[in-house]
């Protein structure tokens, strides 16, 4: 059961071979045993989970269950969930019990009948690539507990990789689903911007943030994505589109698939062995009927600098709500009101969050707005146009997800720029609003390597199909870390 796919779990629940209470207890026991080593969960509440599991069992017995009813999953702690501590990895929200559900949570609980096992650790306010900025301490990578799991959805990634949960939610502003998926040997999908509601997903950079699934396989991601999507009038950037079945095209053959290989992503900057694994995966695709074409994303070298203007600008605005008045932390001692704001924010935010707020306030300030913020927005448009041009010549773009395998805890923590470069292949996708995936494609020195798949707008079905066919032909995604039992 621990290693079963969502489809297998769904069948076992429907055939009453296992109940949701039994299944949830199995994973809750595993969390209790292994979380002290991995630190993947910030909050676990067995009673709450078991109430949901009993409800799910009742729905299964009554014949009103959906395909995933009763399946336990882990929720990134960026999603507000009613009655649950919702911390976003920050001291600022360490005492915040949400009075409402994020749309994603409401859909998963009330509509799909999934059972939440708990809330997973993450970089503070989703700022980071290693999970080391969390107020609740670093998460350990199950493949090597001296190494980072990636970030910011590192708790979700470690939880699924160590099978503390069959699947999880994540969010991705610049790579935070794909990069931890790559570093932990998972499949992760960041949908087209606007497909998954951001209501109740604690905001980092609103024009870039997007929630999505993290799981062992593309098929699991497809099933999970089906429960997350849909128009939401509470999110002004949610898109009104017909609902799709993301498992629909999984089995389609890949004959004639045109893979675009951006020459800028196959030059320098990537570990040679990681690149070799990526190239081997692309060769496997050619065996499956695909052909490769070289494409160009001439402005992609500007994506990290543009992102580190735009994302902090939006963050500085979004995080102004954490002022000690409305919710969350308040400094215990202060003089007047201004002093209360200052002490609250000085004590409540960690160093990386403060750095971003400072950069954001600076680039938005009167004298620098045109030079930095507007200029970055122009670059953002050029980057999006590069993809429009590239997709005239190909159906899917492939690249490494991350330039290296999982790095050691502490290795990049003191050097923000090195940390930011972890996302050189993923960030352009968020700037353009496109869907992107990472799938396992091999190992270097016992550590997983991820292949990034980028699709055109709303091509989630195509991406999942491309990922699934590869996973039928290979078994990288089925490998599990040793030593975590
Ligand atoms: N690592 C990037 C950052 O620190 C992206 C994070 C994310 O996608 N949430 O901003």
PDB file of N, CA and C in Angstrom, residues 261-264 294-298 386-387 389-390:
ATOM      1  N   UNK A 261      14.490  21.850 -28.357  1.00  0.00           N
ATOM      2  CA  UNK A 261      15.605  21.921 -27.408  1.00  0.00           C
ATOM      3  C   UNK A 261      16.211  23.324 -27.494  1.00  0.00           C
ATOM      4  N   UNK A 262      15.949  24.167 -26.510  1.00  0.00           N
ATOM      5  CA  UNK A 262      16.470  25.541 -26.570  1.00  0.00           C
ATOM      6  C   UNK A 262      17.985  25.536 -26.451  1.00  0.00           C
ATOM      7  N   UNK A 263      18.648  26.125 -27.428  1.00  0.00           N
ATOM      8  CA  UNK A 263      20.105  26.044 -27.404  1.00  0.00           C
ATOM      9  C   UNK A 263      20.674  26.723 -26.168  1.00  0.00           C
ATOM     10  N   UNK A 264      19.954  27.721 -25.634  1.00  0.00           N
ATOM     11  CA  UNK A 264      20.437  28.426 -24.430  1.00  0.00           C
ATOM     12  C   UNK A 264      20.420  27.523 -23.188  1.00  0.00           C
ATOM     13  N   UNK A 294      16.106  22.151 -32.840  1.00  0.00           N
ATOM     14  CA  UNK A 294      16.708  23.182 -32.000  1.00  0.00           C
ATOM     15  C   UNK A 294      15.829  24.429 -32.042  1.00  0.00           C
ATOM     16  N   UNK A 295      15.545  24.979 -30.889  1.00  0.00           N
ATOM     17  CA  UNK A 295      14.815  26.248 -30.831  1.00  0.00           C
ATOM     18  C   UNK A 295      15.663  27.231 -30.035  1.00  0.00           C
ATOM     19  N   UNK A 296      15.229  28.488 -30.015  1.00  0.00           N
ATOM     20  CA  UNK A 296      15.998  29.489 -29.286  1.00  0.00           C
ATOM     21  C   UNK A 296      15.078  30.293 -28.376  1.00  0.00           C
ATOM     22  N   UNK A 297      15.562  30.538 -27.176  1.00  0.00           N
ATOM     23  CA  UNK A 297      14.883  31.433 -26.237  1.00  0.00           C
ATOM     24  C   UNK A 297      15.888  32.539 -25.926  1.00  0.00           C
ATOM     25  N   UNK A 298      16.051  33.480 -26.876  1.00  0.00           N
ATOM     26  CA  UNK A 298      17.197  34.400 -26.794  1.00  0.00           C
ATOM     27  C   UNK A 298      17.224  35.275 -25.543  1.00  0.00           C
ATOM     28  N   UNK A 386       9.403  34.881 -26.790  1.00  0.00           N
ATOM     29  CA  UNK A 386      10.350  33.838 -27.219  1.00  0.00           C
ATOM     30  C   UNK A 386       9.664  32.471 -27.251  1.00  0.00           C
ATOM     31  N   UNK A 387       8.864  32.199 -26.229  1.00  0.00           N
ATOM     32  CA  UNK A 387       8.172  30.901 -26.185  1.00  0.00           C
ATOM     33  C   UNK A 387       7.124  30.796 -27.304  1.00  0.00           C
ATOM     34  N   UNK A 389       7.244  32.096 -30.176  1.00  0.00           N
ATOM     35  CA  UNK A 389       8.002  31.803 -31.396  1.00  0.00           C
ATOM     36  C   UNK A 389       8.471  30.341 -31.395  1.00  0.00           C
ATOM     37  N   UNK A 390       9.012  29.886 -30.268  1.00  0.00           N
ATOM     38  CA  UNK A 390       9.540  28.509 -30.194  1.00  0.00           C
ATOM     39  C   UNK A 390       8.429  27.483 -30.437  1.00  0.00           C
TER      40      UNK A 390
END
